[in-house]
PDB file of C-alpha atoms in Angstrom:
ATOM      1  CA  MET S   1      -0.314   0.006  -0.213  1.00 93.00           C
ATOM      2  CA  PHE S   2       3.058   2.495   1.082  1.00 93.00           C
ATOM      3  CA  TYR S   3       4.245   2.202  -2.655  1.00 96.00           C
ATOM      4  CA  TYR S   4       0.839   2.281  -4.377  1.00 95.00           C
ATOM      5  CA  ILE S   5       1.017   5.858  -2.502  1.00 93.00           C
ATOM      6  CA  TYR S   6       4.521   6.867  -3.349  1.00 94.00           C
ATOM      7  CA  GLY S   7       3.666   6.168  -6.998  1.00 95.00           C
ATOM      8  CA  LEU S   8       0.253   7.687  -7.039  1.00 94.00           C
ATOM      9  CA  LEU S   9       1.735  11.011  -5.317  1.00 92.00           C
ATOM     10  CA  HIS S  10       4.755  11.224  -8.125  1.00 94.00           C
ATOM     11  CA  SER S  11       1.968  10.872 -10.963  1.00 94.00           C
ATOM     12  CA  GLU S  12       1.567  13.705 -13.123  1.00 93.00           C
ATOM     13  CA  ASP S  13      -2.204  13.156 -13.698  1.00 92.00           C
ATOM     14  CA  TYR S  14      -2.794  12.914 -10.142  1.00 92.00           C
ATOM     15  CA  LYS S  15      -0.936  16.601  -9.190  1.00 91.00           C
ATOM     16  CA  SER S  16      -2.604  17.987 -12.094  1.00 91.00           C
ATOM     17  CA  ARG S  17      -6.137  16.843 -11.337  1.00 91.00           C
ATOM     18  CA  TYR S  18      -5.388  17.492  -7.342  1.00 90.00           C
ATOM     19  CA  ALA S  19      -3.465  21.112  -7.757  1.00 89.00           C
ATOM     20  CA  ALA S  20      -5.502  22.943  -5.913  1.00 87.00           C
ATOM     21  CA  ASN S  21      -6.526  20.673  -2.807  1.00 86.00           C
ATOM     22  CA  LEU S  22      -3.079  19.786  -2.552  1.00 85.00           C
ATOM     23  CA  THR S  23      -1.821  23.316  -2.009  1.00 84.00           C
ATOM     24  CA  LYS S  24      -4.593  24.001   1.006  1.00 88.00           C
ATOM     25  CA  GLU S  25      -4.733  20.465   2.447  1.00 87.00           C
ATOM     26  CA  LEU S  26      -3.164  16.796   3.134  1.00 84.00           C
ATOM     27  CA  PRO S  27      -3.071  14.919   0.176  1.00 83.00           C
ATOM     28  CA  ARG S  28      -6.240  12.740  -0.822  1.00 85.00           C
ATOM     29  CA  ILE S  29      -5.356   8.847  -2.064  1.00 90.00           C
ATOM     30  CA  PRO S  30      -8.094   8.093  -4.352  1.00 90.00           C
ATOM     31  CA  ALA S  31      -8.581   4.071  -5.374  1.00 93.00           C
ATOM     32  CA  VAL S  32      -7.843   3.286  -8.717  1.00 93.00           C
ATOM     33  CA  LYS S  33     -10.494   0.549 -10.399  1.00 93.00           C
ATOM     34  CA  GLN S  34      -8.501  -1.518 -11.889  1.00 93.00           C
ATOM     35  CA  ALA S  35      -6.068  -4.039  -9.807  1.00 96.00           C
ATOM     36  CA  ALA S  36      -3.638  -3.552 -12.918  1.00 96.00           C
ATOM     37  CA  ASP S  37      -3.399  -0.280 -12.219  1.00 95.00           C
ATOM     38  CA  PHE S  38      -2.760  -0.346  -8.485  1.00 96.00           C
ATOM     39  CA  TRP S  39      -0.032  -2.778  -9.213  1.00 97.00           C
ATOM     40  CA  ALA S  40       1.172  -0.647 -11.712  1.00 96.00           C
ATOM     41  CA  PHE S  41       1.770   2.344  -9.031  1.00 96.00           C
ATOM     42  CA  SER S  42       2.796  -0.372  -6.323  1.00 97.00           C
ATOM     43  CA  LYS S  43       5.722  -1.249  -8.690  1.00 97.00           C
ATOM     44  CA  ALA S  44       6.637   2.364  -9.675  1.00 97.00           C
ATOM     45  CA  GLY S  45       6.173   3.705  -6.113  1.00 96.00           C
ATOM     46  CA  ARG S  46       8.809   0.735  -4.960  1.00 98.00           C
ATOM     47  CA  GLU S  47      11.259   1.933  -7.738  1.00 97.00           C
ATOM     48  CA  LEU S  48      10.778   4.914  -7.054  1.00 98.00           C
ATOM     49  CA  ALA S  49      11.668   4.726  -3.455  1.00 97.00           C
ATOM     50  CA  GLU S  50      14.315   2.657  -3.786  1.00 97.00           C
ATOM     51  CA  LEU S  51      15.896   5.257  -5.943  1.00 97.00           C
ATOM     52  CA  HIS S  52      14.994   8.131  -4.090  1.00 97.00           C
ATOM     53  CA  ILE S  53      16.400   6.624  -0.570  1.00 97.00           C
ATOM     54  CA  ASN S  54      19.361   4.935  -1.951  1.00 97.00           C
ATOM     55  CA  TYR S  55      20.278   8.292  -4.110  1.00 96.00           C
ATOM     56  CA  GLU S  56      23.887   8.460  -2.914  1.00 95.00           C
ATOM     57  CA  THR S  57      25.007   4.369  -4.192  1.00 95.00           C
ATOM     58  CA  GLN S  58      23.209   5.101  -7.734  1.00 97.00           C
ATOM     59  CA  PRO S  59      25.260   4.860 -10.495  1.00 97.00           C
ATOM     60  CA  LYS S  60      26.903   7.865 -11.820  1.00 97.00           C
ATOM     61  CA  HIS S  61      25.254   9.398 -14.881  1.00 97.00           C
ATOM     62  CA  ALA S  62      28.271   9.683 -18.051  1.00 96.00           C
ATOM     63  CA  VAL S  63      28.487  13.605 -18.661  1.00 96.00           C
ATOM     64  CA  THR S  64      31.281  15.269 -20.094  1.00 94.00           C
ATOM     65  CA  LEU S  65      33.547  17.026 -17.232  1.00 94.00           C
ATOM     66  CA  ASP S  66      36.038  19.869 -19.027  1.00 93.00           C
ATOM     67  CA  CYS S  67      39.272  20.380 -16.658  1.00 92.00           C
ATOM     68  CA  VAL S  68      41.062  23.614 -17.191  1.00 83.00           C
ATOM     69  CA  LYS S  69      44.128  22.664 -15.829  1.00 74.00           C
ATOM     70  CA  ARG S  70      44.957  19.470 -16.494  1.00 79.00           C
ATOM     71  CA  ASN S  71      43.471  15.808 -17.246  1.00 86.00           C
ATOM     72  CA  PHE S  72      40.600  14.736 -15.067  1.00 86.00           C
ATOM     73  CA  ASP S  73      42.393  11.908 -13.277  1.00 85.00           C
ATOM     74  CA  ALA S  74      45.426  14.259 -12.495  1.00 87.00           C
ATOM     75  CA  LEU S  75      43.198  16.536 -10.609  1.00 88.00           C
ATOM     76  CA  THR S  76      44.123  16.522  -6.583  1.00 90.00           C
ATOM     77  CA  ASP S  77      41.668  17.258  -3.731  1.00 93.00           C
ATOM     78  CA  ALA S  78      41.850  20.124  -3.953  1.00 93.00           C
ATOM     79  CA  ASP S  79      40.649  20.542  -7.243  1.00 93.00           C
ATOM     80  CA  PHE S  80      37.269  19.808  -6.610  1.00 95.00           C
ATOM     81  CA  TYR S  81      36.981  22.386  -3.772  1.00 96.00           C
ATOM     82  CA  VAL S  82      33.212  23.904  -4.732  1.00 97.00           C
ATOM     83  CA  THR S  83      31.722  27.224  -3.545  1.00 96.00           C
ATOM     84  CA  LYS S  84      28.935  27.288  -5.440  1.00 97.00           C
ATOM     85  CA  MET S  85      28.120  25.852  -8.689  1.00 97.00           C
ATOM     86  CA  LYS S  86      26.281  27.602 -11.446  1.00 97.00           C
ATOM     87  CA  PHE S  87      25.112  27.533 -14.813  1.00 97.00           C
ATOM     88  CA  ALA S  88      27.592  28.552 -17.485  1.00 95.00           C
ATOM     89  CA  LYS S  89      25.072  30.803 -19.678  1.00 95.00           C
ATOM     90  CA  LYS S  90      21.785  31.608 -18.662  1.00 94.00           C
ATOM     91  CA  GLY S  91      18.984  29.529 -20.437  1.00 92.00           C
ATOM     92  CA  ASP S  92      21.480  26.536 -20.822  1.00 96.00           C
ATOM     93  CA  LYS S  93      21.335  24.201 -18.305  1.00 97.00           C
ATOM     94  CA  SER S  94      23.263  21.732 -20.232  1.00 97.00           C
ATOM     95  CA  VAL S  95      26.296  23.201 -18.944  1.00 97.00           C
ATOM     96  CA  VAL S  96      27.219  23.857 -15.180  1.00 98.00           C
ATOM     97  CA  VAL S  97      30.187  25.453 -13.661  1.00 97.00           C
ATOM     98  CA  TYR S  98      31.244  23.545 -10.874  1.00 97.00           C
ATOM     99  CA  ASN S  99      34.238  25.286  -9.928  1.00 95.00           C
ATOM    100  CA  PRO S 100      36.927  26.987 -11.540  1.00 93.00           C
ATOM    101  CA  SER S 101      38.605  23.935 -12.491  1.00 92.00           C
ATOM    102  CA  ILE S 102      35.997  21.818 -13.554  1.00 96.00           C
ATOM    103  CA  THR S 103      32.846  22.266 -15.984  1.00 96.00           C
ATOM    104  CA  ILE S 104      29.854  19.473 -16.135  1.00 97.00           C
ATOM    105  CA  ARG S 105      28.772  19.234 -19.332  1.00 96.00           C
ATOM    106  CA  ASP S 106      26.048  17.324 -21.758  1.00 97.00           C
ATOM    107  CA  ILE S 107      23.676  17.061 -18.598  1.00 98.00           C
ATOM    108  CA  PRO S 108      20.168  16.152 -20.453  1.00 98.00           C
ATOM    109  CA  LEU S 109      17.582  18.568 -19.917  1.00 97.00           C
ATOM    110  CA  GLU S 110      15.105  15.870 -19.411  1.00 98.00           C
ATOM    111  CA  ALA S 111      16.610  15.531 -15.586  1.00 98.00           C
ATOM    112  CA  TYR S 112      15.452  18.800 -14.834  1.00 98.00           C
ATOM    113  CA  GLU S 113      11.869  17.672 -15.400  1.00 97.00           C
ATOM    114  CA  TYR S 114      12.319  15.482 -11.587  1.00 97.00           C
ATOM    115  CA  VAL S 115      11.207  18.298  -9.120  1.00 95.00           C
ATOM    116  CA  VAL S 116      10.948  18.327  -5.368  1.00 93.00           C
ATOM    117  CA  ASN S 117       9.182  20.918  -3.697  1.00 89.00           C
ATOM    118  CA  GLY S 118       9.029  23.325  -6.802  1.00 90.00           C
ATOM    119  CA  LYS S 119      12.825  23.190  -7.642  1.00 96.00           C
ATOM    120  CA  PRO S 120      14.264  20.373  -9.979  1.00 97.00           C
ATOM    121  CA  ALA S 121      16.236  17.829  -7.491  1.00 97.00           C
ATOM    122  CA  LEU S 122      19.512  19.223  -9.565  1.00 98.00           C
ATOM    123  CA  GLU S 123      19.060  22.718  -8.653  1.00 97.00           C
ATOM    124  CA  TRP S 124      18.821  21.417  -5.283  1.00 97.00           C
ATOM    125  CA  VAL S 125      22.410  19.640  -5.475  1.00 97.00           C
ATOM    126  CA  MET S 126      23.663  23.110  -6.697  1.00 97.00           C
ATOM    127  CA  GLU S 127      22.597  25.261  -3.986  1.00 96.00           C
ATOM    128  CA  ARG S 128      23.183  22.460  -1.050  1.00 95.00           C
ATOM    129  CA  GLN S 129      26.534  21.622  -2.323  1.00 96.00           C
ATOM    130  CA  SER S 130      28.080  24.752  -1.916  1.00 96.00           C
ATOM    131  CA  VAL S 131      30.001  27.158   0.984  1.00 95.00           C
ATOM    132  CA  THR S 132      27.118  29.342   2.839  1.00 95.00           C
ATOM    133  CA  THR S 133      27.632  31.489   5.608  1.00 94.00           C
ATOM    134  CA  HIS S 134      24.288  32.483   7.927  1.00 92.00           C
ATOM    135  CA  LYS S 135      24.248  35.710   8.272  1.00 93.00           C
ATOM    136  CA  ALA S 136      22.786  36.007  11.817  1.00 94.00           C
ATOM    137  CA  SER S 137      25.424  33.561  13.202  1.00 95.00           C
ATOM    138  CA  GLY S 138      28.054  33.751  11.227  1.00 94.00           C
ATOM    139  CA  ILE S 139      28.267  30.103  10.942  1.00 95.00           C
ATOM    140  CA  VAL S 140      29.577  28.526   7.819  1.00 94.00           C
ATOM    141  CA  ASN S 141      28.151  25.729   6.262  1.00 93.00           C
ATOM    142  CA  ASP S 142      31.088  24.269   3.891  1.00 94.00           C
ATOM    143  CA  ALA S 143      29.737  21.142   1.832  1.00 95.00           C
ATOM    144  CA  ASN S 144      33.527  20.286   1.086  1.00 96.00           C
ATOM    145  CA  ASP S 145      33.886  19.616   5.036  1.00 95.00           C
ATOM    146  CA  TRP S 146      31.477  17.169   4.818  1.00 93.00           C
ATOM    147  CA  ALA S 147      32.723  15.507   1.503  1.00 95.00           C
ATOM    148  CA  ILE S 148      35.924  15.374   3.109  1.00 96.00           C
ATOM    149  CA  GLU S 149      35.306  14.991   6.727  1.00 95.00           C
ATOM    150  CA  THR S 150      32.461  12.512   6.726  1.00 94.00           C
ATOM    151  CA  MET S 151      32.256  10.696   3.485  1.00 94.00           C
ATOM    152  CA  GLY S 152      36.359  10.899   2.756  1.00 95.00           C
ATOM    153  CA  ASN S 153      35.976  11.589  -0.743  1.00 96.00           C
ATOM    154  CA  ALA S 154      36.670  15.366  -2.046  1.00 96.00           C
ATOM    155  CA  LYS S 155      34.771  14.508  -5.185  1.00 96.00           C
ATOM    156  CA  TYR S 156      31.403  13.812  -3.432  1.00 97.00           C
ATOM    157  CA  PRO S 157      29.900  17.428  -4.443  1.00 97.00           C
ATOM    158  CA  LEU S 158      30.604  16.308  -8.169  1.00 97.00           C
ATOM    159  CA  GLU S 159      29.648  12.867  -8.136  1.00 97.00           C
ATOM    160  CA  LEU S 160      26.637  13.629  -5.924  1.00 97.00           C
ATOM    161  CA  PHE S 161      25.485  15.623  -9.006  1.00 98.00           C
ATOM    162  CA  GLN S 162      26.396  13.243 -11.457  1.00 98.00           C
ATOM    163  CA  ARG S 163      24.204  10.384  -9.265  1.00 98.00           C
ATOM    164  CA  VAL S 164      21.384  13.076  -9.019  1.00 98.00           C
ATOM    165  CA  VAL S 165      21.255  13.254 -12.764  1.00 98.00           C
ATOM    166  CA  ALA S 166      21.242   9.435 -13.006  1.00 98.00           C
ATOM    167  CA  VAL S 167      18.167   9.492 -10.376  1.00 98.00           C
ATOM    168  CA  SER S 168      16.127  12.222 -12.020  1.00 98.00           C
ATOM    169  CA  LEU S 169      16.546  10.738 -15.192  1.00 98.00           C
ATOM    170  CA  ARG S 170      15.252   7.038 -13.815  1.00 98.00           C
ATOM    171  CA  THR S 171      12.554   8.767 -12.237  1.00 98.00           C
ATOM    172  CA  VAL S 172      10.854  10.800 -14.942  1.00 98.00           C
ATOM    173  CA  GLU S 173      11.292   7.770 -17.241  1.00 98.00           C
ATOM    174  CA  ILE S 174       8.719   5.801 -14.262  1.00 98.00           C
ATOM    175  CA  VAL S 175       6.765   8.671 -14.036  1.00 97.00           C
ATOM    176  CA  LYS S 176       6.305   9.012 -17.527  1.00 97.00           C
ATOM    177  CA  GLY S 177       5.668   5.164 -17.756  1.00 96.00           C
ATOM    178  CA  LEU S 178       2.764   5.391 -15.096  1.00 95.00           C
ATOM    179  CA  PRO S 179      -0.856   4.665 -15.936  1.00 94.00           C
ATOM    180  CA  GLU S 180      -3.356   7.012 -16.416  1.00 92.00           C
ATOM    181  CA  LEU S 181      -5.524   7.932 -13.283  1.00 89.00           C
ATOM    182  CA  ASP S 182      -8.484   5.935 -13.667  1.00 89.00           C
ATOM    183  CA  ILE S 183     -10.507   6.378 -10.505  1.00 87.00           C
TER     184      ILE S 183
END
C-alpha cells in the first residue's frame, strides 16, 4: 500500500487533477478502478522509493567533465573544492560550472523535469553543495568539509551531482510510464 501511494503521489495526472487541493490540505489517496493499475503504481512506487532512498549509491550518469588545468585523473583533492555551482549561460542548463577547474557538460535537460518541492532536484544539489555563511550567526556551512570529513571523498559533491542526474532521469522515465489515473 505504501508503494502504491508513493507511486500515485508522483503521477503527473494525480498532481494536476488535485493541484488545487494539494496546496491547501493533505493529499487524498484515491483508489484506482483496476487491480492492474494498483499494481503498476505500487511497482513504480517501490522502484521510486528504492531510487530516492539510495540516491547516494546509484551509478553516476556519464557527463562530460571539462578540466581547465589538466586531465581529470591528474586532479588533486583541492581541484574538487566547490564554493557555488552555477549555470554557464543563462537559459542553458546543459552546462554547469562546478568550480574554476571543472565544468560539467552534456547534462540531459530531461533531468531537470524531476522536481522536488518546486525546484529540480539538480538545482537543489547545486544550491546545497556549496559554501554558505548564516547571516545571523556567522556559521559557515561548507559542503567540502562534509565531503572530506564525513564521506572521505573530496569528489563527493561532483559525484552526487552525477548520481542525481541518473536518479532524476530514471524518475522521469518511471513517472512517464505510470498508467492514466482511472478512479
